[in-house]
Amino acid sequence: MSDFKAWNPDENNPVYAPDYEIDSESDGTLFDDDTCSSHSMSTLNSDEISDYFHSINGFTYRNDENLPLVFPVLAETSQLHRLFHSVVRLSHDGQNISPEASKLLRVGIPNGNLKVLDFPTNCGTWAQEMAEAHPEAMFVSIDIKPLTAHTPRANITFEVYDVYAGIAEPDSTFDIVHARQCVTTTKDYNLLLREMHRVLKPGGILVLTEMPFQAYEGNDPFKILESSPRRAAALQLVRKALTHQGIDLSVWEDMPARLSPRHPHWTEGRTNPIPDQPTVQVAKGFHLLSVRTRLVPTGSWHPDDAQRKIGALARLLFSYTWKSLLPVFIMMGMSQDKAQATVDGVLEEVNSGQTKGYLKCHRWTARKPHS
């Protein structure tokens, strides 16, 4: 692996392909205003912006009461998503998807082009990289928000709509469904799972990647973080706030049970969002489940060179993530000053380099049964 390089977005290009390596001494210039080629809503006119977004306590959120309020849309949101993409890919050995799905993409299918569903699009980096690597496959990337412009590519379709009302695709459409960091974006994750199951072909592969809001000790990754008291306390406050909004954080702990055909949510009623397309299949869950969990250092303290560089990226990511969580504390009833002090206290610990911790990045892979 070569030395990390900070990527420098081209001012005239609305889509970026980040180099997955960055200098471990990065000072955050990635997010300087003069390196941002397009702010989050720069491609929308004022009427479209009001349709999709509204302001709460001075922060911009998706205009949909059915969605939880977690991360506001900021000028640097696209850059944050690219940074998250880099951390996830590096932590999973440079792979954008699981080995099972990667093999299917390489081998292909006998009759026609293999179809892949990606959710959510966010900055579009995952879909662009995968479509470039697999030009013979067709990709549909969907999102609930128009975050940025995307460079057109013949084998990608980008769509924006209310995904949580249902995925607007017929039954048994896709060979692979890829979903990443979705738990905190919905108040009904079980419904989302059933929809992903519905649009998968029998035998199709589901790939889920999540990085839960939970930190662990650097010297014992099975122990919940206590050695960074301000960060540990703030994480619990965030988890409490998200739960209060209706987000089911227990999904992170019991994902295998949710995917199992024995889980009761598979017997709940559901409708096909496509007009005149009645759902005829009965959801039966998934089988052949595998999980790959990777430790993500929350700073550049790790003795291993590769892990140390991932940690440098992660520290930058988490620093900006904590800043973007400020409105969550305010919505909990904190004063602006107290919320800011909470975030500042966490950032002081994160940037001190004196504490060691991990987050965990999980990737679950499962197949839809043939019958």
XYZ file of C-alpha atoms in Angstrom:
371
model
C 0.000 0.000 0.000
C 1.455 3.366 -1.053
C 1.623 6.468 1.103
C -1.745 8.077 1.700
C -2.615 11.118 -0.390
C -5.315 13.678 0.333
C -7.613 13.928 -2.668
C -8.047 17.368 -4.208
C -11.489 17.726 -5.849
C -11.495 19.203 -9.339
C -13.397 22.490 -9.256
C -15.167 21.638 -12.513
C -16.131 18.066 -11.746
C -19.124 17.296 -9.507
C -18.091 13.688 -8.885
C -14.960 12.462 -7.140
C -13.071 9.177 -7.005
C -11.020 9.433 -3.811
C -7.600 7.908 -3.510
C -7.999 5.488 -0.620
C -4.838 6.618 1.025
C -4.248 9.790 2.986
C -1.354 11.180 4.950
C -1.602 10.065 8.565
C -0.812 13.632 9.602
C -3.795 15.043 7.699
C -4.859 18.351 9.169
C -8.350 18.367 7.783
C -7.692 20.546 4.726
C -9.895 18.088 2.886
C -12.831 20.117 4.156
C -11.564 23.635 3.431
C -14.195 25.691 1.619
C -11.947 26.274 -1.381
C -11.617 22.531 -2.021
C -15.367 21.915 -2.215
C -16.424 21.950 -5.864
C -20.137 21.733 -5.163
C -22.051 22.276 -1.989
C -24.783 19.851 -1.086
C -27.668 21.665 -2.765
C -25.851 23.651 -5.449
C -27.533 21.760 -8.289
C -31.078 22.526 -7.076
C -33.127 25.667 -7.600
C -34.862 27.351 -4.651
C -38.226 25.665 -5.265
C -36.630 22.220 -5.369
C -34.676 22.926 -2.200
C -37.867 23.808 -0.321
C -39.459 20.582 -1.577
C -36.653 18.418 -0.230
C -35.257 20.316 2.750
C -36.279 22.496 5.674
C -34.499 24.225 8.543
C -34.649 23.172 12.198
C -32.753 25.268 14.738
C -30.749 26.708 11.879
C -29.743 23.304 10.473
C -30.934 21.825 7.175
C -32.734 18.462 7.194
C -34.689 16.379 4.719
C -38.274 17.642 4.652
C -40.057 14.447 5.677
C -41.618 13.888 9.091
C -41.310 10.128 8.611
C -37.506 10.341 8.670
C -35.416 10.655 11.838
C -33.318 13.784 12.306
C -29.717 12.697 12.735
C -27.205 14.345 10.436
C -28.072 17.729 8.915
C -27.126 18.534 5.341
C -23.982 20.661 5.521
C -21.646 22.156 2.937
C -19.159 19.370 3.642
C -21.702 16.501 3.713
C -20.573 15.041 0.379
C -16.953 15.111 1.509
C -17.900 13.370 4.745
C -19.629 10.605 2.802
C -16.543 10.133 0.632
C -14.380 9.946 3.727
C -16.738 7.395 5.304
C -16.595 5.385 2.087
C -12.799 5.355 2.267
C -12.740 4.241 5.911
C -15.208 1.418 5.231
C -13.390 0.202 2.137
C -9.953 0.292 3.729
C -11.155 -1.466 6.862
C -12.562 -4.258 4.683
C -9.253 -4.916 2.950
C -9.899 -2.493 0.103
C -13.102 -4.258 -0.951
C -16.304 -2.387 -1.814
C -18.456 -5.463 -1.406
C -18.365 -8.938 0.115
C -16.435 -11.810 -1.534
C -19.681 -13.631 -2.337
C -21.104 -10.656 -4.212
C -17.749 -9.900 -5.822
C -17.598 -13.432 -7.215
C -21.095 -13.113 -8.663
C -20.117 -9.836 -10.325
C -17.043 -11.472 -11.859
C -18.853 -14.569 -13.072
C -22.054 -12.828 -14.150
C -25.373 -14.483 -14.942
C -26.280 -16.666 -17.948
C -29.078 -14.587 -19.451
C -28.632 -10.832 -19.553
C -26.847 -8.215 -17.499
C -26.496 -8.602 -13.765
C -28.463 -5.906 -11.880
C -27.353 -4.250 -8.629
C -29.368 -1.996 -6.316
C -27.443 0.486 -4.159
C -28.947 2.410 -1.226
C -28.409 5.156 -0.245
C -26.501 6.902 -3.030
C -25.109 9.676 -0.804
C -22.094 11.100 -2.686
C -22.321 8.337 -5.321
C -18.733 7.140 -4.923
C -19.637 3.493 -4.274
C -21.887 3.265 -7.332
C -19.387 5.039 -9.584
C -16.482 2.840 -8.534
C -18.471 -0.370 -8.838
C -19.942 0.583 -12.207
C -16.478 1.399 -13.540
C -15.064 -1.887 -12.231
C -18.004 -3.907 -13.624
C -19.134 -2.256 -16.874
C -21.149 -5.327 -17.829
C -23.429 -4.945 -14.769
C -26.327 -2.493 -14.465
C -26.567 -0.385 -11.299
C -29.559 1.432 -9.841
C -28.605 3.791 -7.012
C -31.447 5.291 -4.974
C -31.653 7.885 -2.224
C -34.161 9.960 -0.277
C -32.312 13.224 -0.937
C -30.553 14.908 -3.867
C -27.158 15.460 -2.279
C -24.948 16.331 -5.239
C -24.626 16.104 -9.009
C -23.390 12.844 -10.518
C -21.322 12.246 -13.623
C -23.521 10.269 -16.048
C -22.470 6.689 -16.675
C -24.180 4.320 -19.089
C -24.583 1.529 -16.548
C -25.859 3.609 -13.594
C -29.336 5.003 -13.001
C -29.612 7.491 -10.126
C -33.049 7.983 -8.556
C -34.385 10.075 -5.654
C -37.717 9.278 -4.004
C -39.330 8.259 -0.719
C -37.631 4.883 -0.421
C -39.247 4.213 2.956
C -42.671 4.122 1.339
C -41.321 1.210 -0.668
C -38.620 0.521 -3.241
C -40.109 1.473 -6.611
C -39.040 -1.687 -8.402
C -40.922 -4.879 -9.300
C -40.438 -8.091 -7.365
C -37.327 -10.168 -8.123
C -35.493 -7.466 -10.092
C -31.948 -7.450 -8.700
C -29.168 -10.010 -8.375
C -27.422 -7.997 -5.624
C -28.760 -5.442 -3.150
C -26.160 -3.303 -1.381
C -27.171 -1.111 1.578
C -24.851 0.816 3.855
C -25.369 2.716 7.113
C -29.164 2.563 6.884
C -30.143 1.860 10.505
C -30.078 5.534 11.510
C -31.922 6.694 8.391
C -35.271 4.986 9.058
C -37.829 4.439 11.790
C -38.763 1.044 10.349
C -35.691 -0.974 9.442
C -37.721 -4.186 9.307
C -39.824 -2.744 6.485
C -36.662 -1.782 4.622
C -35.354 -5.340 4.990
C -38.594 -6.754 3.620
C -38.450 -4.382 0.658
C -34.856 -5.349 -0.111
C -35.910 -8.996 0.088
C -38.842 -8.353 -2.251
C -36.783 -6.795 -5.045
C -34.038 -9.439 -4.860
C -34.232 -12.357 -7.234
C -34.420 -15.825 -5.658
C -30.824 -16.761 -4.913
C -29.832 -13.084 -4.965
C -27.284 -11.641 -2.539
C -27.921 -9.017 0.129
C -24.903 -7.051 1.432
C -25.367 -4.811 4.484
C -22.592 -2.670 5.956
C -22.987 -0.777 9.242
C -20.718 1.082 11.646
C -22.736 1.315 14.898
C -22.629 4.274 17.275
C -20.671 2.332 19.902
C -17.011 2.586 20.871
C -14.736 -0.031 22.451
C -11.504 0.006 24.417
C -8.291 -0.059 22.409
C -6.777 -2.740 24.650
C -9.968 -4.822 24.765
C -12.294 -4.487 21.758
C -14.968 -6.513 23.548
C -15.282 -3.912 26.306
C -17.449 -0.814 25.889
C -15.334 2.353 25.944
C -14.876 3.889 29.401
C -11.362 5.344 29.267
C -12.630 8.360 27.266
C -15.387 9.459 29.661
C -16.680 12.445 27.698
C -16.883 10.500 24.454
C -18.508 7.532 26.198
C -21.113 9.771 27.848
C -21.830 11.641 24.609
C -22.282 8.377 22.701
C -24.881 7.251 25.207
C -26.682 10.592 24.860
C -26.720 10.221 21.083
C -28.034 6.662 21.302
C -30.758 7.830 23.685
C -31.720 10.679 21.341
C -31.897 8.401 18.302
C -33.973 5.830 20.172
C -36.349 8.613 21.248
C -36.836 9.467 17.564
C -37.937 5.920 16.811
C -34.692 4.476 15.458
C -34.270 0.816 16.386
C -30.600 0.659 17.370
C -30.986 -2.951 18.513
C -30.770 -3.920 14.836
C -27.008 -3.526 15.098
C -26.852 -6.194 17.803
C -29.385 -8.640 16.391
C -29.011 -8.331 12.617
C -28.619 -12.115 12.175
C -31.961 -12.612 13.931
C -33.630 -9.967 11.736
C -32.397 -11.711 8.605
C -33.483 -15.155 9.774
C -36.747 -16.533 8.316
C -37.780 -17.278 11.900
C -37.997 -13.609 12.882
C -41.665 -12.542 13.283
C -41.313 -9.399 11.158
C -41.284 -11.552 8.019
C -44.950 -12.401 8.587
C -46.056 -8.737 8.704
C -48.186 -7.420 5.863
C -46.627 -5.508 3.023
C -47.680 -3.929 -0.265
C -45.953 -3.468 -3.578
C -45.303 0.272 -4.208
C -45.515 -0.236 -7.995
C -49.055 0.517 -9.276
C -50.822 -2.508 -10.749
C -47.993 -4.759 -9.558
C -49.461 -6.868 -6.743
C -46.950 -8.626 -4.562
C -47.302 -12.360 -5.009
C -44.215 -13.554 -3.191
C -44.206 -14.192 0.529
C -41.185 -12.861 2.399
C -39.243 -15.708 3.965
C -36.091 -14.059 5.182
C -32.531 -14.915 4.212
C -30.130 -17.825 4.610
C -26.416 -18.598 4.138
C -25.556 -15.669 6.384
C -21.959 -14.596 6.944
C -20.575 -11.589 8.818
C -17.205 -9.890 8.636
C -16.384 -7.464 11.436
C -13.443 -5.103 11.223
C -12.003 -2.940 14.001
C -11.632 0.734 13.097
C -9.136 2.637 15.290
C -10.462 6.059 16.301
C -7.029 7.645 15.968
C -3.525 7.028 14.638
C -2.341 5.172 17.751
C -2.224 1.628 16.357
C 1.244 -0.020 16.020
C 0.340 -1.528 12.631
C 1.069 0.901 9.806
C -2.076 0.160 7.787
C -4.299 0.383 10.868
C -2.605 3.592 11.921
C -3.409 5.177 8.576
C -7.017 4.000 8.740
C -7.145 5.490 12.231
C -5.922 8.848 10.914
C -8.749 8.876 8.387
C -11.228 7.750 11.031
C -10.166 10.464 13.469
C -10.826 13.098 10.817
C -14.173 11.505 9.968
C -15.304 11.242 13.584
C -14.227 14.799 14.372
C -16.535 16.165 11.692
C -19.229 13.645 12.603
C -19.313 14.915 16.183
C -19.579 18.495 14.957
C -22.553 17.538 12.793
C -24.283 15.910 15.795
C -24.550 19.272 17.579
C -28.238 19.768 16.599
C -29.122 16.321 17.983
C -28.076 17.504 21.443
C -30.053 20.732 20.998
C -33.162 18.765 19.995
C -32.762 16.793 23.232
C -33.367 20.034 25.117
C -29.769 21.110 25.711
C -28.946 24.776 25.437
C -26.754 25.794 22.521
C -23.885 26.472 24.920
C -24.171 23.112 26.691
C -24.481 21.229 23.410
C -21.406 22.992 22.069
C -19.501 22.239 25.277
C -20.440 18.552 24.951
C -19.140 18.393 21.381
C -16.007 20.365 22.264
C -15.279 17.987 25.147
C -15.506 14.975 22.857
C -13.298 16.623 20.241
C -10.688 17.424 22.869
C -10.500 13.737 23.781
C -10.539 12.575 20.158
C -7.769 14.937 19.108
C -5.597 14.586 22.204
C -4.100 11.310 20.998
C -4.030 10.100 24.594
C -6.948 7.688 24.389
C -7.209 4.507 22.373
C -10.470 3.148 21.070
C -12.191 1.264 18.283
C -15.419 1.328 16.404
C -16.596 -1.791 14.619
C -17.566 -2.006 10.969
C -19.830 -4.991 10.239
C -20.594 -6.427 6.814
C -23.369 -9.022 6.636
C -23.941 -11.106 3.513
C -26.940 -13.382 2.982
C -28.908 -14.981 0.165
C -32.590 -14.966 -0.628
C -33.827 -18.569 -0.761
C -34.980 -19.968 -4.074
C -38.224 -21.141 -2.523
